[in-house]
Coordinates of C-alpha atoms in Angstrom, one line a residue:
M1 CA -16.8 7.2 -12.2
E2 CA -15.6 8.6 -8.9
K3 CA -15.8 12.3 -8.6
L4 CA -12.6 14.5 -8.3
K5 CA -14.3 16.7 -5.7
P6 CA -13.0 17.4 -2.2
K7 CA -15.0 16.0 0.7
L8 CA -15.0 19.4 2.4
F9 CA -17.4 20.8 -0.2
T10 CA -19.7 17.8 0.1
T11 CA -19.9 17.9 3.9
M12 CA -20.6 21.6 4.0
K13 CA -24.0 21.1 2.5
D14 CA -25.6 20.0 5.7
Y15 CA -23.0 21.3 8.2
S16 CA -24.3 22.3 11.6
R17 CA -23.1 24.5 14.6
E18 CA -23.0 21.4 16.8
Q19 CA -20.7 19.5 14.4
F20 CA -18.5 22.6 14.1
I21 CA -18.0 22.6 17.9
K22 CA -17.1 18.8 17.8
D23 CA -14.7 19.4 15.0
V24 CA -12.9 22.2 16.8
I25 CA -12.5 20.2 20.0
S26 CA -11.3 17.1 18.1
G27 CA -8.9 19.2 16.0
I28 CA -7.3 20.7 19.2
I29 CA -7.0 17.3 20.8
V30 CA -5.4 15.8 17.7
A31 CA -2.9 18.8 17.5
V32 CA -1.8 18.0 21.1
I33 CA -1.2 14.4 20.0
A34 CA 0.5 15.4 16.8
L35 CA 2.9 17.9 18.5
P36 CA 5.3 15.4 20.1
L37 CA 5.0 13.0 17.3
S38 CA 5.9 15.6 14.7
I39 CA 9.0 16.7 16.6
A40 CA 10.1 13.1 17.2
L41 CA 9.6 12.1 13.6
A42 CA 11.4 15.1 12.3
L43 CA 14.4 14.2 14.4
A44 CA 14.2 10.6 13.3
S45 CA 14.2 11.9 9.7
G46 CA 17.5 13.8 10.3
V47 CA 16.0 17.3 10.1
T48 CA 15.4 20.0 12.7
P49 CA 12.3 19.7 15.0
E50 CA 10.3 22.6 13.6
R51 CA 10.3 21.0 10.1
G52 CA 8.1 18.3 11.5
I53 CA 5.7 21.0 12.8
Y54 CA 5.8 22.7 9.4
T55 CA 4.8 19.5 7.7
A56 CA 1.9 18.9 10.1
I57 CA 0.7 22.4 9.6
I58 CA 1.0 22.8 5.8
A59 CA 0.3 19.3 4.6
G60 CA -2.3 18.8 7.3
F61 CA -4.3 21.8 6.2
V62 CA -4.0 21.2 2.5
V63 CA -4.9 17.5 2.6
S64 CA -7.9 18.3 4.8
F65 CA -9.0 21.1 2.5
L66 CA -8.6 19.1 -0.8
G67 CA -8.8 15.5 0.4
G68 CA -11.2 12.8 -0.5
S69 CA -11.7 11.6 3.1
R70 CA -14.0 13.2 5.7
V71 CA -11.7 12.5 8.6
Q72 CA -8.2 11.9 7.3
I73 CA -5.4 13.7 9.3
A74 CA -2.1 14.1 7.4
G75 CA 1.4 14.8 8.6
P76 CA 4.8 13.3 9.0
T77 CA 4.7 9.5 9.7
A78 CA 7.1 6.9 10.9
A79 CA 7.0 5.2 7.5
F80 CA 9.0 8.1 6.0
A81 CA 11.6 8.5 8.7
T82 CA 14.4 6.2 7.5
I83 CA 13.8 7.1 3.9
V84 CA 14.0 10.9 4.6
A85 CA 17.0 10.4 6.8
G86 CA 18.8 8.6 3.9
I87 CA 17.9 11.4 1.4
V88 CA 19.0 14.2 3.8
A89 CA 22.3 12.4 4.5
K90 CA 23.0 11.9 0.8
S91 CA 21.6 15.0 -0.9
G92 CA 20.8 17.5 1.9
M93 CA 17.6 19.4 2.4
E94 CA 17.7 20.7 -1.2
G95 CA 17.7 17.1 -2.5
L96 CA 14.8 16.2 -0.1
C97 CA 12.8 19.2 -1.3
V98 CA 13.2 18.3 -5.0
A99 CA 12.4 14.6 -4.3
T100 CA 9.2 15.6 -2.3
I101 CA 8.0 18.0 -5.0
M102 CA 8.5 15.4 -7.7
A103 CA 6.7 12.8 -5.5
G104 CA 3.8 15.3 -5.2
I105 CA 3.6 15.7 -8.9
L106 CA 3.6 11.9 -9.3
L107 CA 0.7 11.6 -6.8
V108 CA -1.3 14.3 -8.6
I109 CA -0.8 12.5 -11.9
M110 CA -1.8 9.2 -10.3
G111 CA -5.0 10.8 -9.0
L112 CA -5.9 12.5 -12.3
C113 CA -5.3 9.2 -14.1
R114 CA -7.8 7.5 -11.7
M115 CA -5.1 5.2 -10.3
G116 CA -6.5 5.3 -6.8
T117 CA -8.4 2.0 -7.1
L118 CA -5.2 0.2 -8.2
I119 CA -4.0 0.2 -4.6
K120 CA -6.2 -2.9 -4.0
F121 CA -3.9 -4.9 -6.2
I122 CA -1.1 -4.7 -3.7
P123 CA -1.3 -7.9 -1.7
Y124 CA -1.9 -7.8 2.1
T125 CA 1.3 -9.8 2.6
I126 CA 3.4 -7.0 0.9
T127 CA 1.8 -4.2 3.0
T128 CA 2.3 -6.3 6.2
G129 CA 5.9 -7.1 5.2
F130 CA 7.1 -3.6 4.4
T131 CA 5.2 -2.1 7.4
A132 CA 7.0 -4.5 9.7
G133 CA 10.3 -3.7 8.0
I134 CA 9.9 0.0 8.4
A135 CA 9.1 -0.5 12.1
V136 CA 12.4 -2.4 12.5
T137 CA 14.4 0.2 10.8
L138 CA 12.8 2.9 12.9
F139 CA 13.5 1.0 16.1
V140 CA 17.1 0.4 15.2
G141 CA 17.6 4.1 14.4
Q142 CA 16.6 5.1 17.9
I143 CA 18.9 2.7 19.9
K144 CA 21.7 5.3 19.9
D145 CA 19.6 8.1 21.6
F146 CA 17.8 5.7 24.0
L147 CA 21.1 4.3 25.4
G148 CA 23.0 7.6 25.1
L149 CA 25.7 6.0 23.0
T150 CA 28.7 7.9 21.7
V151 CA 29.0 6.8 18.0
V152 CA 31.9 8.1 15.9
T153 CA 32.0 7.3 12.2
K154 CA 33.7 8.8 9.2
E155 CA 30.5 8.7 7.1
P156 CA 26.9 9.3 8.1
L157 CA 25.1 6.0 9.0
I158 CA 22.3 5.4 6.6
E159 CA 21.8 1.7 6.2
T160 CA 20.0 -0.1 9.0
G161 CA 22.7 -2.9 9.1
D162 CA 25.5 -0.3 9.4
K163 CA 23.7 1.5 12.2
F164 CA 23.2 -1.7 14.1
L165 CA 26.8 -2.8 13.9
A166 CA 28.0 0.7 14.9
Y167 CA 25.7 0.7 17.9
M168 CA 26.9 -2.7 19.0
K169 CA 30.5 -1.5 18.9
A170 CA 29.6 1.5 20.9
V171 CA 27.8 -0.4 23.7
P172 CA 30.6 0.3 26.2
T173 CA 29.7 4.0 26.0
I174 CA 26.2 3.6 27.4
N175 CA 24.9 6.6 29.3
V176 CA 23.1 5.1 32.3
Q177 CA 21.3 8.4 33.0
A178 CA 20.0 8.5 29.5
L179 CA 18.9 4.9 29.8
L180 CA 17.0 5.7 33.0
V181 CA 15.2 8.7 31.4
G182 CA 14.3 6.6 28.3
G183 CA 13.2 3.6 30.4
V184 CA 10.9 5.7 32.6
C185 CA 9.4 7.5 29.6
L186 CA 8.8 4.2 27.8
L187 CA 7.0 2.8 30.9
V188 CA 4.8 5.9 30.9
L189 CA 4.0 5.3 27.2
I190 CA 3.1 1.7 27.9
F191 CA 1.0 2.1 31.1
W192 CA -0.5 5.6 30.9
P193 CA -3.1 4.6 28.2
K194 CA -4.3 1.8 30.5
L195 CA -5.3 4.2 33.3
K196 CA -8.9 5.1 33.6
G197 CA -10.0 8.7 33.0
V198 CA -6.8 10.0 31.4
G199 CA -7.6 9.2 27.8
V200 CA -7.8 12.9 26.7
V201 CA -4.1 13.5 27.7
P202 CA -1.8 11.7 25.3
A203 CA 0.8 9.5 26.8
S204 CA 3.5 11.1 24.6
L205 CA 2.9 14.5 26.1
V206 CA 3.1 13.1 29.6
A207 CA 6.3 11.3 28.8
I208 CA 7.8 14.6 27.4
L209 CA 6.9 16.6 30.5
L210 CA 8.2 13.8 32.8
G211 CA 11.4 13.5 30.8
I212 CA 12.1 17.3 31.1
A213 CA 11.3 17.2 34.8
M214 CA 13.8 14.4 35.4
V215 CA 16.6 15.9 33.4
K216 CA 16.2 19.4 34.9
G217 CA 15.1 18.4 38.4
L218 CA 17.9 15.8 38.9
N219 CA 20.5 17.7 36.8
L220 CA 21.1 14.6 34.7
K221 CA 23.8 14.7 32.0
V222 CA 21.5 13.7 29.1
N223 CA 21.4 15.2 25.6
T224 CA 18.3 17.4 24.9
I225 CA 17.0 18.6 21.6
G226 CA 18.6 22.0 22.3
D227 CA 22.0 20.4 22.8
L228 CA 22.0 18.9 19.3
Y229 CA 19.7 21.2 17.2
E230 CA 18.8 24.9 16.8
I231 CA 15.2 25.5 17.6
S232 CA 13.2 28.1 15.6
N233 CA 9.7 29.4 16.1
K234 CA 9.7 31.4 12.9
L235 CA 6.8 30.9 10.5
P236 CA 7.6 28.8 7.5
T237 CA 8.5 30.7 4.3
I238 CA 8.5 29.6 0.7
T239 CA 12.0 28.5 -0.4
M240 CA 12.5 27.4 -4.0
P241 CA 15.3 24.8 -4.5
K242 CA 17.9 25.3 -7.1
L243 CA 16.8 22.9 -9.9
S244 CA 19.2 21.1 -12.2
L245 CA 18.7 18.2 -14.6
G246 CA 21.3 16.2 -12.7
L247 CA 19.5 16.8 -9.3
I248 CA 16.2 15.9 -10.8
R249 CA 17.5 12.7 -12.4
G250 CA 19.4 11.8 -9.2
E251 CA 16.3 12.2 -7.0
F252 CA 13.8 10.5 -9.2
H253 CA 14.2 7.1 -7.5
D254 CA 13.7 8.8 -4.1
A255 CA 10.6 10.6 -5.4
L256 CA 9.1 7.4 -6.6
T257 CA 9.7 5.8 -3.2
I258 CA 8.0 8.7 -1.5
A259 CA 5.1 8.7 -4.0
I260 CA 4.4 5.0 -3.7
L261 CA 4.6 5.0 0.1
A262 CA 2.4 8.1 0.4
A263 CA -0.2 6.6 -1.9
I264 CA -0.3 3.3 0.0
E265 CA -0.2 4.8 3.5
S266 CA -2.8 7.5 2.8
L267 CA -5.3 5.2 1.1
L268 CA -4.9 2.5 3.7
S269 CA -5.5 5.1 6.4
A270 CA -8.6 6.3 4.4
V271 CA -10.0 2.8 4.2
V272 CA -9.5 2.4 8.0
A273 CA -11.3 5.7 8.5
D274 CA -14.2 4.6 6.3
S275 CA -14.8 1.6 8.5
M276 CA -14.9 3.9 11.6
V277 CA -17.3 6.5 10.3
N278 CA -19.3 4.2 7.9
G279 CA -18.3 6.4 5.0
R280 CA -16.6 6.1 1.7
H281 CA -13.6 8.1 0.6
R282 CA -12.7 9.3 -2.9
S283 CA -9.4 7.6 -3.5
N284 CA -8.4 9.6 -6.6
M285 CA -9.2 13.0 -4.9
E286 CA -7.2 11.8 -1.9
L287 CA -4.1 11.2 -4.1
V288 CA -4.4 14.6 -5.7
A289 CA -4.7 16.2 -2.2
Q290 CA -1.7 14.2 -0.9
G291 CA 0.3 15.3 -4.0
V292 CA -0.5 19.0 -3.5
G293 CA 0.1 18.7 0.2
N294 CA 3.5 17.2 -0.3
M295 CA 4.5 19.8 -2.9
T296 CA 3.4 22.6 -0.6
S297 CA 5.1 21.1 2.5
A298 CA 8.4 20.9 0.6
L299 CA 8.2 24.5 -0.6
F300 CA 7.6 25.7 3.0
G301 CA 10.6 23.6 4.4
G302 CA 8.6 20.6 5.5
I303 CA 9.2 16.8 4.9
P304 CA 7.0 14.2 3.1
A305 CA 3.6 13.6 4.6
T306 CA 0.8 11.2 4.3
G307 CA -2.4 10.1 6.1
A308 CA -1.6 9.1 9.7
I309 CA -3.8 6.3 10.9
A310 CA -3.2 6.9 14.6
R311 CA -4.1 10.7 14.4
T312 CA -7.0 9.9 12.0
A313 CA -8.4 7.4 14.6
A314 CA -8.0 10.0 17.4
N315 CA -9.9 12.5 15.3
V316 CA -12.8 10.1 14.8
K317 CA -12.8 9.0 18.5
N318 CA -13.1 12.6 19.6
G319 CA -16.0 13.5 17.4
G320 CA -14.4 14.9 14.2
R321 CA -16.6 14.1 11.2
T322 CA -15.6 16.6 8.6
P323 CA -12.3 18.0 7.1
V324 CA -12.8 21.1 9.3
A325 CA -11.3 19.1 12.2
G326 CA -8.1 18.5 10.3
M327 CA -7.9 22.2 9.4
V328 CA -8.3 23.2 13.0
H329 CA -5.6 20.7 14.0
A330 CA -3.2 22.5 11.5
I331 CA -4.1 26.0 12.8
T332 CA -3.6 24.9 16.4
L333 CA -0.2 23.6 15.6
L334 CA 0.6 26.9 14.0
L335 CA -0.2 28.7 17.2
V336 CA 1.9 26.2 19.2
L337 CA 4.8 26.8 16.8
V338 CA 4.9 30.5 17.4
I339 CA 4.3 30.4 21.2
L340 CA 5.7 27.2 22.6
M341 CA 8.3 26.0 20.1
P342 CA 11.4 27.4 22.0
Y343 CA 10.5 25.1 25.0
A344 CA 11.1 22.0 22.7
A345 CA 14.8 22.5 23.3
L346 CA 14.3 21.1 26.8
I347 CA 13.0 17.7 25.5
P348 CA 15.5 14.9 26.3
M349 CA 16.6 12.8 23.3
P350 CA 16.0 9.5 25.2
T351 CA 12.3 10.6 25.5
I352 CA 12.1 11.1 21.8
A353 CA 13.6 7.7 21.3
A354 CA 11.1 6.1 23.7
I355 CA 8.2 7.8 21.8
L356 CA 9.5 6.4 18.5
F357 CA 10.0 2.9 20.1
D358 CA 6.3 3.0 21.0
V359 CA 5.4 4.2 17.4
A360 CA 7.5 1.4 15.9
Y361 CA 5.9 -1.2 18.1
H362 CA 2.3 -0.2 17.2
M363 CA 3.0 0.0 13.5
C364 CA 4.9 -3.3 13.2
G365 CA 1.8 -5.4 13.5
W366 CA 3.7 -8.4 14.8
R367 CA 0.5 -10.3 15.7
K368 CA -0.6 -10.1 12.1
F369 CA 2.9 -11.0 10.9
V370 CA 3.1 -14.1 13.1
D371 CA -0.5 -15.1 12.2
L372 CA 0.3 -15.0 8.5
C373 CA 3.4 -17.1 9.1
K374 CA 1.3 -19.7 10.8
T375 CA -1.8 -19.8 8.6
A376 CA -0.9 -18.5 5.1
P377 CA 0.1 -20.7 2.2
K378 CA 3.9 -21.1 1.7
S379 CA 3.9 -18.9 -1.3
D380 CA 2.3 -16.0 0.7
I381 CA 4.8 -16.5 3.5
A382 CA 7.6 -16.3 0.9
V383 CA 6.3 -12.9 -0.3
L384 CA 5.8 -11.7 3.3
L385 CA 9.4 -12.6 4.4
T386 CA 11.0 -11.4 1.2
T387 CA 9.3 -8.0 1.4
F388 CA 10.2 -7.7 5.1
V389 CA 13.9 -8.6 4.6
L390 CA 14.4 -6.4 1.6
T391 CA 12.8 -3.4 3.4
V392 CA 15.2 -3.7 6.2
V393 CA 18.3 -4.5 4.1
F394 CA 17.7 -2.3 1.1
D395 CA 14.7 0.1 0.8
L396 CA 11.0 0.2 0.2
V397 CA 10.9 0.5 -3.6
V398 CA 13.2 -2.6 -4.0
A399 CA 11.0 -4.5 -1.5
I400 CA 7.7 -3.6 -3.2
E401 CA 9.1 -4.2 -6.7
V402 CA 10.5 -7.7 -5.8
G403 CA 7.4 -8.5 -3.7
M404 CA 5.0 -7.6 -6.5
V405 CA 6.9 -9.5 -9.1
L406 CA 7.1 -12.6 -6.8
A407 CA 3.4 -12.3 -5.8
A408 CA 2.4 -12.0 -9.5
M409 CA 4.5 -15.0 -10.5
L410 CA 3.0 -17.1 -7.7
F411 CA -0.5 -15.9 -8.6
M412 CA 0.1 -17.0 -12.2
K413 CA 1.3 -20.3 -11.0
R414 CA -1.9 -20.8 -9.0
M415 CA -4.1 -19.8 -12.0
S416 CA -2.1 -22.2 -14.2
D417 CA -2.7 -25.0 -11.6
V418 CA -6.5 -24.4 -11.7
T419 CA -6.7 -24.2 -15.4
S420 CA -7.4 -27.5 -17.0
V421 CA -8.0 -29.0 -20.5
E422 CA -9.7 -32.4 -20.2
G423 CA -11.4 -34.6 -22.8
W424 CA -14.8 -35.9 -22.0
K425 CA -14.9 -39.5 -20.7
Y426 CA -17.5 -41.5 -22.5
I427 CA -19.0 -43.1 -19.5
E428 CA -22.3 -42.6 -17.7
D429 CA -22.2 -39.8 -15.1
D430 CA -24.4 -38.8 -12.3
E431 CA -28.1 -38.8 -13.4
D432 CA -28.8 -35.7 -11.2
D433 CA -26.3 -33.5 -13.0
P434 CA -28.2 -31.6 -15.8
D435 CA -24.9 -31.2 -17.7
S436 CA -24.0 -34.9 -17.3
L437 CA -22.6 -36.6 -20.4
S438 CA -25.3 -39.3 -19.9
L439 CA -27.8 -36.7 -21.2
R440 CA -25.6 -36.0 -24.3
Q441 CA -25.4 -38.1 -27.4
V442 CA -21.9 -37.6 -28.8
P443 CA -21.7 -38.6 -32.4
K444 CA -19.0 -40.9 -33.6
K445 CA -15.8 -39.3 -34.9
V446 CA -16.4 -36.3 -32.6
C447 CA -14.0 -35.4 -29.8
V448 CA -15.0 -33.1 -27.0
Y449 CA -12.6 -31.2 -24.7
E450 CA -13.7 -29.0 -21.8
I451 CA -11.4 -26.1 -20.8
S452 CA -11.8 -24.7 -17.3
G453 CA -10.1 -21.6 -15.8
P454 CA -8.5 -18.5 -17.4
M455 CA -6.5 -19.1 -20.6
F456 CA -3.4 -17.0 -20.3
F457 CA 0.3 -17.4 -21.0
G458 CA 0.9 -19.4 -17.9
A459 CA -1.5 -22.0 -19.0
A460 CA -1.3 -21.7 -22.8
D461 CA 0.8 -24.8 -23.2
K462 CA -2.1 -26.9 -21.9
I463 CA -4.1 -26.1 -25.1
L464 CA -1.4 -27.8 -27.1
D465 CA -1.9 -31.0 -25.0
I466 CA -5.2 -31.5 -26.9
T467 CA -4.8 -34.6 -29.1
V468 CA -7.1 -35.9 -31.8
S469 CA -6.8 -39.0 -33.8
E470 CA -6.9 -39.2 -37.6
K471 CA -10.2 -41.0 -37.4
D472 CA -11.9 -38.0 -35.8
E473 CA -13.6 -35.4 -38.0
V474 CA -14.7 -32.8 -35.5
L475 CA -13.1 -31.3 -32.4
I476 CA -15.4 -29.4 -29.9
L477 CA -13.9 -27.1 -27.3
R478 CA -16.4 -26.4 -24.5
M479 CA -15.3 -23.0 -23.0
R480 CA -18.1 -22.2 -20.6
S481 CA -15.6 -21.9 -17.7
V482 CA -13.2 -19.7 -19.5
G483 CA -13.7 -16.1 -18.3
A484 CA -10.7 -14.6 -20.0
I485 CA -8.0 -15.2 -22.6
D486 CA -4.8 -13.4 -23.6
A487 CA -2.7 -13.2 -26.7
T488 CA -0.5 -16.1 -25.9
A489 CA -3.4 -18.5 -25.3
L490 CA -5.1 -17.2 -28.5
H491 CA -1.9 -18.0 -30.4
S492 CA -2.0 -21.5 -29.0
L493 CA -5.6 -21.8 -30.2
E494 CA -4.5 -20.7 -33.7
Q495 CA -1.8 -23.4 -33.6
L496 CA -4.4 -26.0 -32.6
Y497 CA -6.6 -24.8 -35.5
G498 CA -3.7 -25.1 -37.9
D499 CA -3.1 -28.7 -36.8
C500 CA -6.8 -29.5 -37.2
Q501 CA -6.8 -28.1 -40.7
K502 CA -3.8 -30.3 -41.7
K503 CA -5.7 -33.4 -40.4
G504 CA -9.0 -32.3 -42.0
I505 CA -10.7 -31.8 -38.7
T506 CA -13.4 -29.2 -38.1
L507 CA -12.9 -27.1 -35.0
I508 CA -16.1 -26.0 -33.1
L509 CA -16.2 -23.7 -30.0
S510 CA -19.0 -24.0 -27.5
H511 CA -20.2 -21.3 -25.0
T512 CA -17.5 -18.7 -25.7
N513 CA -17.8 -16.0 -23.0
E514 CA -17.8 -12.2 -23.7
Q515 CA -14.1 -11.4 -23.2
P516 CA -12.7 -14.4 -25.1
M517 CA -15.2 -13.8 -27.9
R518 CA -14.2 -10.1 -28.1
M519 CA -10.5 -11.0 -28.2
M520 CA -11.1 -13.6 -31.0
E521 CA -13.1 -11.2 -33.1
K522 CA -10.5 -8.5 -32.8
A523 CA -7.8 -10.9 -33.8
G524 CA -9.8 -12.2 -36.8
F525 CA -9.9 -15.7 -35.3
V526 CA -13.7 -15.8 -35.5
D527 CA -13.8 -15.1 -39.2
K528 CA -10.9 -17.6 -39.8
I529 CA -12.9 -20.5 -38.3
G530 CA -16.3 -19.3 -39.3
R531 CA -19.0 -17.8 -37.2
E532 CA -21.2 -20.8 -37.8
F533 CA -18.7 -22.9 -35.7
F534 CA -19.2 -20.7 -32.6
C535 CA -22.1 -22.3 -30.8
K536 CA -24.0 -20.9 -27.8
H537 CA -24.5 -24.2 -26.1
I538 CA -22.9 -27.7 -26.1
D539 CA -26.1 -29.2 -27.5
D540 CA -25.9 -26.8 -30.5
A541 CA -22.2 -27.8 -30.9
L542 CA -23.0 -31.5 -30.9
E543 CA -25.9 -31.0 -33.4
T544 CA -23.6 -29.1 -35.7
A545 CA -20.9 -31.8 -35.3
A546 CA -23.5 -34.5 -36.2
K547 CA -24.4 -32.8 -39.4
I548 CA -20.7 -32.5 -40.4
V549 CA -20.1 -36.2 -39.7
E550 CA -23.1 -37.2 -41.6

């Protein structure tokens, strides 16, 4: 069983001075990358800029300290932006704090209950669909700031469709200067990474510096963070929310959304990190760490956090190989918060929008999406598109719930299609097949049926298709290809046995595998038929049938 032990304690056994230097350098570089992203994602989440930094500091340190991955970097991510914005608009920061704490508790419970491995049961089509859907909602949410639109509404815009319609109506209010700043910053984000020798300096930081220079140098009338938000460089302090049963009940759905997304995102990021460092993360310990990290982040005024694939990849690329790098990243951001945070007021809003456009593009995975639509079976495409549309129109939990139910139903349909119950054809088969009927002497008045595939409720009706004539005295069910059976299928077997008893026919089962045999013993079906009629091989079953007929 997987250990519930932080990777930090494991990596410290053979830690060296050389690796410490690499971890420190990598942690500082990742902090530089995380700074603009944390501010941008905080604004996209409808909270003040410093709360994004709080999240990266608190959750980043806790997850690295307790986490089950060697190189995972945690912090605010784009996946949470629209979800958090909706919670803040509906319930304020207190509601968000309660939802995040409850999500943290759920994550800890999931880890302690060893549910980390269950993540593999979420189909690839669902993760691709909701990731693309989140990217679309994030993109739509930034149109206003990128174009400098003036949008006036009676109620806060939460739903993606409502935002899009409101922005379309406000198109005549486009601020050309804002569009210019956003466009230039977006070009920097696209082409800067392609230049040689500049890989250490993140494109987002260059875009921010250029955006500030344009607005201040050219005296452009463009909204900055300082125009819309109050900037604070104060250290985060613990704030306990005012709990009530109504608030807890009202935020449970949001807490479940955050917990599910945090679990999926963090474990997917850990899997990607494993492939990059040839390692193996501890999924259950990672869930516990994510839970504690989110609870701590909420108490210190932060927002939900999870493993960030881009920052984790940057950590690996720059030499980070232990959780020390993630802890250094958090400490560096703490120093930046105290010293440089007031200067964040100068950052233009179109620049923030451009950064988030770039994040949305890279997270959408459109190439994978298109490839699945071209090559996947129609049932998988249906799951993909359903999850995508529901994520955009409703929310993530609805999308995953419906997607999982649809995927499960389609899976059961496939299993039912491959499950067959066929009677032996009494003709000569291929001489080269050692299991060929030509090598078996079937006594008269004996009927043989072969069952292939899992026997479950979706295929249980096929058992009832077995027909025997009144002249038959023995029915043999060959079950060598049945790996599993459920209660519904067992009930159908009992019905078949009842019919056989009425007709005076003896039922014999051949080659019953471990799980079906255990299920039948527990239900008393073995004793009902008689253990002597459970044969290890078809030859034994035929021999027993011959004795009965004689």
